[in-house]
mmCIF file of C-alpha atoms in Angstrom:
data_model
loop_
_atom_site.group_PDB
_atom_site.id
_atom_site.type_symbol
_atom_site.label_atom_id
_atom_site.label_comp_id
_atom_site.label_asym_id
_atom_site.label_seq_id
_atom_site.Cartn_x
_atom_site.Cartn_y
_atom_site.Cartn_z
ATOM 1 C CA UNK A 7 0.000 0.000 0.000
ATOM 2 C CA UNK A 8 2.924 2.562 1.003
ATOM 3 C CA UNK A 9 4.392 1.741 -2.621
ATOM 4 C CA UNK A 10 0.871 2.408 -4.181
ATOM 5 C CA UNK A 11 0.842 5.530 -2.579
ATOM 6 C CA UNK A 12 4.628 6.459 -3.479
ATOM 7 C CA UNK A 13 3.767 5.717 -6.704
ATOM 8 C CA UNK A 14 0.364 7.932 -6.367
ATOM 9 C CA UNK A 15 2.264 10.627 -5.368
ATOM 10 C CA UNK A 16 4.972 10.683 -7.919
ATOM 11 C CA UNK A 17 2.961 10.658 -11.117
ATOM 12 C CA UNK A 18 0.384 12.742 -9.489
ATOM 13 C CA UNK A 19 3.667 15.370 -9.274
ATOM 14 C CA UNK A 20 4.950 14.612 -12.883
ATOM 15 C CA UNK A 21 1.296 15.236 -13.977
ATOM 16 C CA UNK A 22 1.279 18.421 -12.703
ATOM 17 C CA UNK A 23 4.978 19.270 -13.990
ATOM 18 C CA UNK A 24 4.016 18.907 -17.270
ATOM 19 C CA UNK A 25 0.504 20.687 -16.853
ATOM 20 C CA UNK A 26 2.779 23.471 -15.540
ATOM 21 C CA UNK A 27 5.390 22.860 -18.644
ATOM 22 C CA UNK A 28 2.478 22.965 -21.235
ATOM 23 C CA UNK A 29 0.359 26.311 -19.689
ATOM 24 C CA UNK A 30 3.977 27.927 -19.786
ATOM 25 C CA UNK A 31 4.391 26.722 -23.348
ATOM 26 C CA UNK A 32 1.075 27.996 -24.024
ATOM 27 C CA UNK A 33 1.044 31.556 -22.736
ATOM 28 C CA UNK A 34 4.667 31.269 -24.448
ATOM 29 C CA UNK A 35 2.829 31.357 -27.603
ATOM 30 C CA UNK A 36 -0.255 33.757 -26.670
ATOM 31 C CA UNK A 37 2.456 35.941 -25.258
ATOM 32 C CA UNK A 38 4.270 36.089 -28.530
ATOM 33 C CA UNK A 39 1.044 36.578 -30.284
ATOM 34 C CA UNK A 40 0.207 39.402 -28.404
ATOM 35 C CA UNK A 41 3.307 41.479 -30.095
ATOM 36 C CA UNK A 42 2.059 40.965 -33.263
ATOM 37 C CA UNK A 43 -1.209 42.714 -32.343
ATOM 38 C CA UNK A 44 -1.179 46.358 -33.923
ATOM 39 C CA UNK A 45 -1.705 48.707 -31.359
ATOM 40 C CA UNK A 46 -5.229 50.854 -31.901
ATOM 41 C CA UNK A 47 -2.959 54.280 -31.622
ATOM 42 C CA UNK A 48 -1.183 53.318 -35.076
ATOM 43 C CA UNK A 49 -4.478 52.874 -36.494
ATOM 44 C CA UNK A 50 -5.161 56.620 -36.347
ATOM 45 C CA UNK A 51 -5.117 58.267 -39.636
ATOM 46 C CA UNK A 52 -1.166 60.453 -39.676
ATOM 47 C CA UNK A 53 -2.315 64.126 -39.535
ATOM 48 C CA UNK A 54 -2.072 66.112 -42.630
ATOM 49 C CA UNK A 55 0.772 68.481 -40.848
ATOM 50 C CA UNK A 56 2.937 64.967 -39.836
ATOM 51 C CA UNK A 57 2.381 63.727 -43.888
ATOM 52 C CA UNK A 58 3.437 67.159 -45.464
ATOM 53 C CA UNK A 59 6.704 67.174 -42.868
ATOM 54 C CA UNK A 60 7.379 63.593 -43.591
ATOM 55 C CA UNK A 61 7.517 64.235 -47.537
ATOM 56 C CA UNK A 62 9.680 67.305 -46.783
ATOM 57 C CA UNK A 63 7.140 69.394 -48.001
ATOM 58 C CA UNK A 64 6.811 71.531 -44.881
ATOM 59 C CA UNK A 65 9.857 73.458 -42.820
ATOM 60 C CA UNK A 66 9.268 72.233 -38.448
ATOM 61 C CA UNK A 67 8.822 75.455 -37.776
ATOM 62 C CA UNK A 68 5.655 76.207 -39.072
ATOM 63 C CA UNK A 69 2.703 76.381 -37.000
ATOM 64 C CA UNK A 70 -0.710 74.637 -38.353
ATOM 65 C CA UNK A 71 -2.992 78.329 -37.868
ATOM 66 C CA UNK A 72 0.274 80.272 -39.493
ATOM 67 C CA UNK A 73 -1.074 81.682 -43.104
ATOM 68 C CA UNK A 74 0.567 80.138 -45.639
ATOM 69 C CA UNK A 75 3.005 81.844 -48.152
ATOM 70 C CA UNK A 76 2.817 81.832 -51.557
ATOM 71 C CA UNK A 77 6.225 80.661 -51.958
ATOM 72 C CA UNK A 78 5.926 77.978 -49.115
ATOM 73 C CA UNK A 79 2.547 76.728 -51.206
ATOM 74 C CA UNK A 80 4.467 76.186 -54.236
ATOM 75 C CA UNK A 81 7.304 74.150 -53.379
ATOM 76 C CA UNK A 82 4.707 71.971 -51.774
ATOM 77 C CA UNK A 83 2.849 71.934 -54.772
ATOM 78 C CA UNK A 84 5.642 71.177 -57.344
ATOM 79 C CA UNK A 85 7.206 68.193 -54.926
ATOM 80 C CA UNK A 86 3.629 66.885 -54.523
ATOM 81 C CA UNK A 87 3.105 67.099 -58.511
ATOM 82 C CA UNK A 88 6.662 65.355 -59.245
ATOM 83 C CA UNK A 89 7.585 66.886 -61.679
ATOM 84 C CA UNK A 90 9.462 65.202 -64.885
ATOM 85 C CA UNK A 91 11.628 68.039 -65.935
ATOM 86 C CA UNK A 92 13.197 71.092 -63.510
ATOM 87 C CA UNK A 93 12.190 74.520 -65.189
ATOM 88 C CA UNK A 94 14.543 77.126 -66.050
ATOM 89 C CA UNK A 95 12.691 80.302 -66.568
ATOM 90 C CA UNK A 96 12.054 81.992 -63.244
ATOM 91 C CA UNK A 97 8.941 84.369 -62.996
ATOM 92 C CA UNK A 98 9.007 87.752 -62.704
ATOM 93 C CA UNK A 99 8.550 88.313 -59.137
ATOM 94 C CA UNK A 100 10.336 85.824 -57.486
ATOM 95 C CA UNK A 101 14.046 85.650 -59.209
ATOM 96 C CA UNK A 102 15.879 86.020 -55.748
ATOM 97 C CA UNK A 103 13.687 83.739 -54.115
ATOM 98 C CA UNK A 104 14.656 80.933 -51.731
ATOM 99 C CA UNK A 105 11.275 79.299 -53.898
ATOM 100 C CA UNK A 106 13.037 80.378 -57.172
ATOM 101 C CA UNK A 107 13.390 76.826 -58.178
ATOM 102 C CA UNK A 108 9.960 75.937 -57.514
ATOM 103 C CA UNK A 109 8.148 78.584 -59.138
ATOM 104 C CA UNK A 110 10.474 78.223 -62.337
ATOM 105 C CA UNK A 111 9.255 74.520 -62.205
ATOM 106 C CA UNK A 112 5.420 75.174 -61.703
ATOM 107 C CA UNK A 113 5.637 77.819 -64.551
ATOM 108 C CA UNK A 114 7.650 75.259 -67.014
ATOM 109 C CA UNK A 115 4.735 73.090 -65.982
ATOM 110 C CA UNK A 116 1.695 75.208 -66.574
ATOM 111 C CA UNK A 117 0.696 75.486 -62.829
ATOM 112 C CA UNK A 118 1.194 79.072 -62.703
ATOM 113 C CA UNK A 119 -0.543 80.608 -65.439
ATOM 114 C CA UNK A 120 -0.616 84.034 -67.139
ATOM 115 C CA UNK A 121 -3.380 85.905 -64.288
ATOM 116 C CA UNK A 122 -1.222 84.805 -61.432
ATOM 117 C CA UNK A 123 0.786 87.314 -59.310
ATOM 118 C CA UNK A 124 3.701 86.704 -58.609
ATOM 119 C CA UNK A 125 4.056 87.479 -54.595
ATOM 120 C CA UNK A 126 6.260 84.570 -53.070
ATOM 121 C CA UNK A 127 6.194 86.379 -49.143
ATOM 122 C CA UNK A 128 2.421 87.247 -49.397
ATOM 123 C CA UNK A 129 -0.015 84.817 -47.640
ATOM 124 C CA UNK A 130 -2.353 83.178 -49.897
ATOM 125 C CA UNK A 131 -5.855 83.241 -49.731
ATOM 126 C CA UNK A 132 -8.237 79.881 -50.500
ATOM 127 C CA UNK A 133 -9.153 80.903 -53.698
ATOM 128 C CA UNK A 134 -5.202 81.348 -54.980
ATOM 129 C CA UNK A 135 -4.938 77.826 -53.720
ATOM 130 C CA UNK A 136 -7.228 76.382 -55.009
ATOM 131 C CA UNK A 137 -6.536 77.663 -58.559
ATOM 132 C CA UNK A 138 -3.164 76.167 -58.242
ATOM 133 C CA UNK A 139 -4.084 73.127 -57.166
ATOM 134 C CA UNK A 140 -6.713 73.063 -60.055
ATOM 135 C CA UNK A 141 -3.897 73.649 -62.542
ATOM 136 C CA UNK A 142 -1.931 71.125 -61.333
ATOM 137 C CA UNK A 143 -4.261 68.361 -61.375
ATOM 138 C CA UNK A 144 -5.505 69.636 -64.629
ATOM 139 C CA UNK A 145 -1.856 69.558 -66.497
ATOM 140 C CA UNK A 146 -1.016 65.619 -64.482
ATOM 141 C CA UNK A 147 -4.056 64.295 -65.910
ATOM 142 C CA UNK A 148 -3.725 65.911 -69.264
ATOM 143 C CA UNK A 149 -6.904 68.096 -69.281
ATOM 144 C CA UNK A 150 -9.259 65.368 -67.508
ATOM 145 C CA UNK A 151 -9.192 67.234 -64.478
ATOM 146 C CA UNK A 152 -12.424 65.480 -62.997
ATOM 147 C CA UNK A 153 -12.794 68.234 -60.147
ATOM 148 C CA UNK A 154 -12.988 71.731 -60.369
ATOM 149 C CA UNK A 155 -12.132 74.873 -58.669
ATOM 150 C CA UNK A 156 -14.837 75.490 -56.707
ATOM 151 C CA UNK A 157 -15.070 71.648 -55.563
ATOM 152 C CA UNK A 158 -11.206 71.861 -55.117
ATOM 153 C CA UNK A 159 -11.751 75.186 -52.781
ATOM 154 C CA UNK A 160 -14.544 73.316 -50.824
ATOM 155 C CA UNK A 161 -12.137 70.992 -50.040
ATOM 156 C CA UNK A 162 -10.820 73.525 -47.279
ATOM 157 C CA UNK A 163 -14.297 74.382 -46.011
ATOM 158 C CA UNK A 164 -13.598 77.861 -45.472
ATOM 159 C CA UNK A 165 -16.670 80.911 -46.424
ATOM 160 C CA UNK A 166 -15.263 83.642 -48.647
ATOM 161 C CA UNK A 167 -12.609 81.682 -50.230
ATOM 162 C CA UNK A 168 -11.007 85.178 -51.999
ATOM 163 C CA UNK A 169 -10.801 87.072 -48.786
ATOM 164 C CA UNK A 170 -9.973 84.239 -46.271
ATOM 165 C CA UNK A 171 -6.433 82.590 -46.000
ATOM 166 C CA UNK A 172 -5.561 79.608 -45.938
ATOM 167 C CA UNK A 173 -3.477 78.344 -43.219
ATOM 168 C CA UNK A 174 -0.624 76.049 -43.066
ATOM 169 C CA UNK A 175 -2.869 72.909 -41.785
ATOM 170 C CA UNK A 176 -5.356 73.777 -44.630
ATOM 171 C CA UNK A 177 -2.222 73.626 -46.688
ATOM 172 C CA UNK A 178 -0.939 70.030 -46.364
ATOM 173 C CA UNK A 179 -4.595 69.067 -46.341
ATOM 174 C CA UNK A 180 -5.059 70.721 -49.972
ATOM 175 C CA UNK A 181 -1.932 69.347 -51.371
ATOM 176 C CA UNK A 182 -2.400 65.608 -49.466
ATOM 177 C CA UNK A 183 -6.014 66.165 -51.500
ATOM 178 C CA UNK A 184 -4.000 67.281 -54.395
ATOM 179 C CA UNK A 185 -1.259 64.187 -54.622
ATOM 180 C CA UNK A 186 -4.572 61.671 -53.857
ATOM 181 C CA UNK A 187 -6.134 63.144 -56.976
ATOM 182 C CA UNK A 188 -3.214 63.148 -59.246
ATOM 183 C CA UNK A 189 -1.414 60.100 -58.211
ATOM 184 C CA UNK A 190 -3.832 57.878 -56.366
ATOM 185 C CA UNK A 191 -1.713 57.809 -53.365
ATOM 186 C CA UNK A 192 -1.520 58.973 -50.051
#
């Protein structure tokens, strides 16, 4: 009887070894499962401020109410358009510019047309924007524009789209709009 008990006791103790060994093993596994999970915070949709700095479109110091420059509203513009080909011929009104480069390359590429003034330091209201930005997509998509100005301006949501600025939030939010449009991408 003393043996049948030894014996009791022994596998009853190897039994629960290897129910230990196996719930280790398993939460093991559900442990290492767990780090594959994607946490719900890098779900969130990246602001349009974080996706305009990412791309280099936007400088870090710029605050999202700032107004928007001309200048700093073109060289987003032309590196969201990608252009093919740098342009040459700087407009009048911006030869010295830091954004010299950028407005030679919008005006090589048609996004700056013949009724736009030329004011690279001057903030720029909705309805400049969105003229731009309706250029652009018109000349990437060869004519077939698909939107137009006034759709393109309600994109910002602002009332009085010639007298209102648009700010540097409403900025990376147009051109984000702008690069979606053009290149299917985001």
């Amino acid at each position: 009887m003393n043996k049948l008990m030894e014996r009791t006791g022994t596998v009853r103790k190897w039994v629960i070894v290897i129910v230990i060994c196996a719930l280790s093993f398993v939460g093991g596994l559900l442990a290492s499962k767990a780090e594959e999970v994607v946490d719900i915070g890098d779900l969130s949709p990246q602001s349009d401020m974080q996706w305009a700095m990412e791309k280099g479109f936007l400088d870090s110091g710029l605050q999202e109410k700032d107004p928007i420059t001309q200048a700093a509203f073109i060289k987003m513009l032309v590196l969201a358009y990608a252009p093919k080909e740098i342009g040459l011929i700087v407009p009048t009104g911006a030869e010295n510019h830091w954004a010299a480069p950028y407005y030679a390359t919008a005006k090589k590429e048609g996004i700056i047309g013949c009724s736009c003034i030329i004011k690279p330091d001057s903030p720029l209201s909705v309805k400049e924007a969105a003229d731009l930005v309706t250029q652009a997509v018109t000349h990437a998509r060869k004519g077939d524009i698909g939107v137009g100005v006034n759709e393109i301006a309600g994109w910002i949501r602002k009332q009085n789209q010639e007298e209102n600025q648009i700010n540097v939030k409403e900025s990376a939010g147009l051109i984000r709009k702008m690069e979606e449009t053009i290149h299917g991408t985001s």
